[in-house]
């Protein structure tokens, strides 16, 4: 039920982000969603794309450091307290959120959040056990 | 003003005669007492009896820092340990320091030479010497301390660090002389300014700065901000410690080497030929009075030139120019000797680190800064910021612990560090570019 995400190490240098997105565009890779975490020296660009392997290959060919990570996509009711409810469930089970970001598109009435957990499988079990809708990767890649 | 006028102004002819006599006696001593030299001299085909003139010095073998490391800790000592009254050490690339031992007479000689340095810098009995060189295995603190006492001045043994207290003591005790690294003097001036204290209101009159290379521009800056006369002092623990050479306050043009105790030569570091007066090359020093650990033609790796021209101060001893660099890749960062290979060893000990790194040295706000750029390959990469930041912090901590130098680790993209066909360029030193 997990989703594949690729992460790219990018120095905080002018034009680097544009370069990454151009490489992916030229390879016909479509970015489904992304998050950029940065420090003063470097950033980590995290992407969910329609073709993870292709994205990895083209970026590595161009000398970027790329890694693949398993993340979890969860549907969250698009209403006040929707995110709080899910975080409460995770907290109750002692699951730590390493980082999270929002998916750009809604899924019906719901928003979609992307989570990185320290224990991916346990988190999926907890969430599905509480009737949260965990989206499979295929759904996102083609959304 | 002289501390030992007779020797400091000895006519060159007499000085050279004294050097020859002392050189022969020293070589005779080490032939007998140091197996390393017995072998090296035999190999070079030289005996103390065959030394007829100072020119014969060129026939003697060189001594390298590596020889001292190979002799760790006591194998180059020329006297039994019961005659050694003090031990100092400098840092070494392999983590093993270079150990030096002093007899009672060595300490007396060192004290006199430091006292001569103080006088040459314009310091006298009655001065209050604020000594911020580090005390310990490093020779700076105790070297300056004994010299100050020998001179009969009052010495405040501050050692380094604790800047606020340093400033308070200088204000309250009325320090008239400051001894520390040139960069630390400016750091103190800046720190004082933040506290609303102007160094120009203090009683400081003379500053004796060494243990790291500095420029004429920096002298002007220090003299302006600290309102004192700043002179450059040179030394190295292998030879003695601080006080091997000093600028006189009259000329401030080159550092007088105490030639009645050391014979300086300038050589081409590649070909090893001795260079004439005025030409830049590597400083080589032979100690001619030391008892504990006499050294023949020690390769200092410091680049300078020498002049025998008479000086306005009246001292007859030759002068060497300010150090303009090193003939090896050693860096001096805030007074600490750092070899890139030491940092490399630490980096390679961190799992996943690629063998591509570069050291960038700058001088910001008058303090040396060291940035270590490390390429992030797949083995090192994590998609979580905190892991990468923990990695940088870990490397910074190890470098601090192993070398005593604060640095900043900057993670960079793979292949962003320039590859070289030949010898990798590991160091970018921007300090002298301004």
Short mmCIF file of C-alpha atoms in Angstrom, two decimals, chain A residues 37-102:
data_model
loop_
_atom_site.label_atom_id
_atom_site.label_comp_id
_atom_site.label_asym_id
_atom_site.label_seq_id
_atom_site.Cartn_x
_atom_site.Cartn_y
_atom_site.Cartn_z
CA UNK A 37 13.00 20.79 2.58
CA UNK A 38 15.93 23.13 2.82
CA UNK A 39 18.74 24.39 5.00
CA UNK A 40 21.10 27.24 4.26
CA UNK A 41 23.50 24.90 2.47
CA UNK A 42 21.37 22.32 0.75
CA UNK A 43 17.86 21.12 0.09
CA UNK A 44 16.17 17.77 -0.31
CA UNK A 45 13.64 17.67 -3.10
CA UNK A 46 11.09 14.91 -2.60
CA UNK A 47 8.98 13.89 -5.58
CA UNK A 48 6.20 11.53 -6.43
CA UNK A 49 6.21 11.02 -10.16
CA UNK A 50 4.39 8.90 -12.69
CA UNK A 51 7.54 6.87 -13.45
CA UNK A 52 9.85 6.52 -10.47
CA UNK A 53 12.47 4.32 -12.14
CA UNK A 54 12.81 6.53 -15.17
CA UNK A 55 13.13 9.64 -12.99
CA UNK A 56 15.85 7.99 -10.92
CA UNK A 57 17.75 6.84 -13.96
CA UNK A 58 17.80 10.18 -15.76
CA UNK A 59 18.74 12.12 -12.65
CA UNK A 60 21.54 9.73 -11.72
CA UNK A 61 22.86 9.91 -15.27
CA UNK A 62 23.15 13.64 -14.75
CA UNK A 63 25.16 13.18 -11.56
CA UNK A 64 22.52 13.82 -8.93
CA UNK A 65 22.38 11.88 -5.68
CA UNK A 66 18.98 10.21 -5.69
CA UNK A 67 17.36 7.83 -3.23
CA UNK A 68 14.06 5.99 -3.15
CA UNK A 69 11.87 6.09 -0.07
CA UNK A 70 8.57 4.48 0.85
CA UNK A 71 5.92 6.93 1.93
CA UNK A 72 2.22 6.58 2.70
CA UNK A 73 -0.62 8.51 1.07
CA UNK A 74 -3.75 8.90 3.15
CA UNK A 75 -7.10 10.41 2.36
CA UNK A 76 -8.15 12.93 4.92
CA UNK A 77 -11.60 14.46 5.20
CA UNK A 78 -11.34 18.04 3.94
CA UNK A 79 -12.79 19.71 7.03
CA UNK A 80 -11.50 21.41 10.18
CA UNK A 81 -9.85 18.83 12.42
CA UNK A 82 -9.37 16.32 9.60
CA UNK A 83 -5.58 16.30 9.91
CA UNK A 84 -5.71 16.49 13.69
CA UNK A 85 -7.80 13.31 13.84
CA UNK A 86 -5.31 11.26 11.87
CA UNK A 87 -2.32 12.58 13.78
CA UNK A 88 -4.07 11.71 17.04
CA UNK A 89 -4.52 8.13 15.89
CA UNK A 90 -0.86 7.86 14.94
CA UNK A 91 0.23 9.44 18.20
CA UNK A 92 -1.87 7.00 20.21
CA UNK A 93 -0.01 4.12 18.55
CA UNK A 94 3.39 5.68 19.09
CA UNK A 95 4.08 6.22 15.38
CA UNK A 96 6.45 9.04 14.61
CA UNK A 97 5.94 11.25 11.55
CA UNK A 98 9.36 12.00 10.05
CA UNK A 99 7.87 14.52 7.66
CA UNK A 100 4.68 15.11 5.72
CA UNK A 101 3.37 17.22 2.88
CA UNK A 102 0.14 17.67 1.01
#
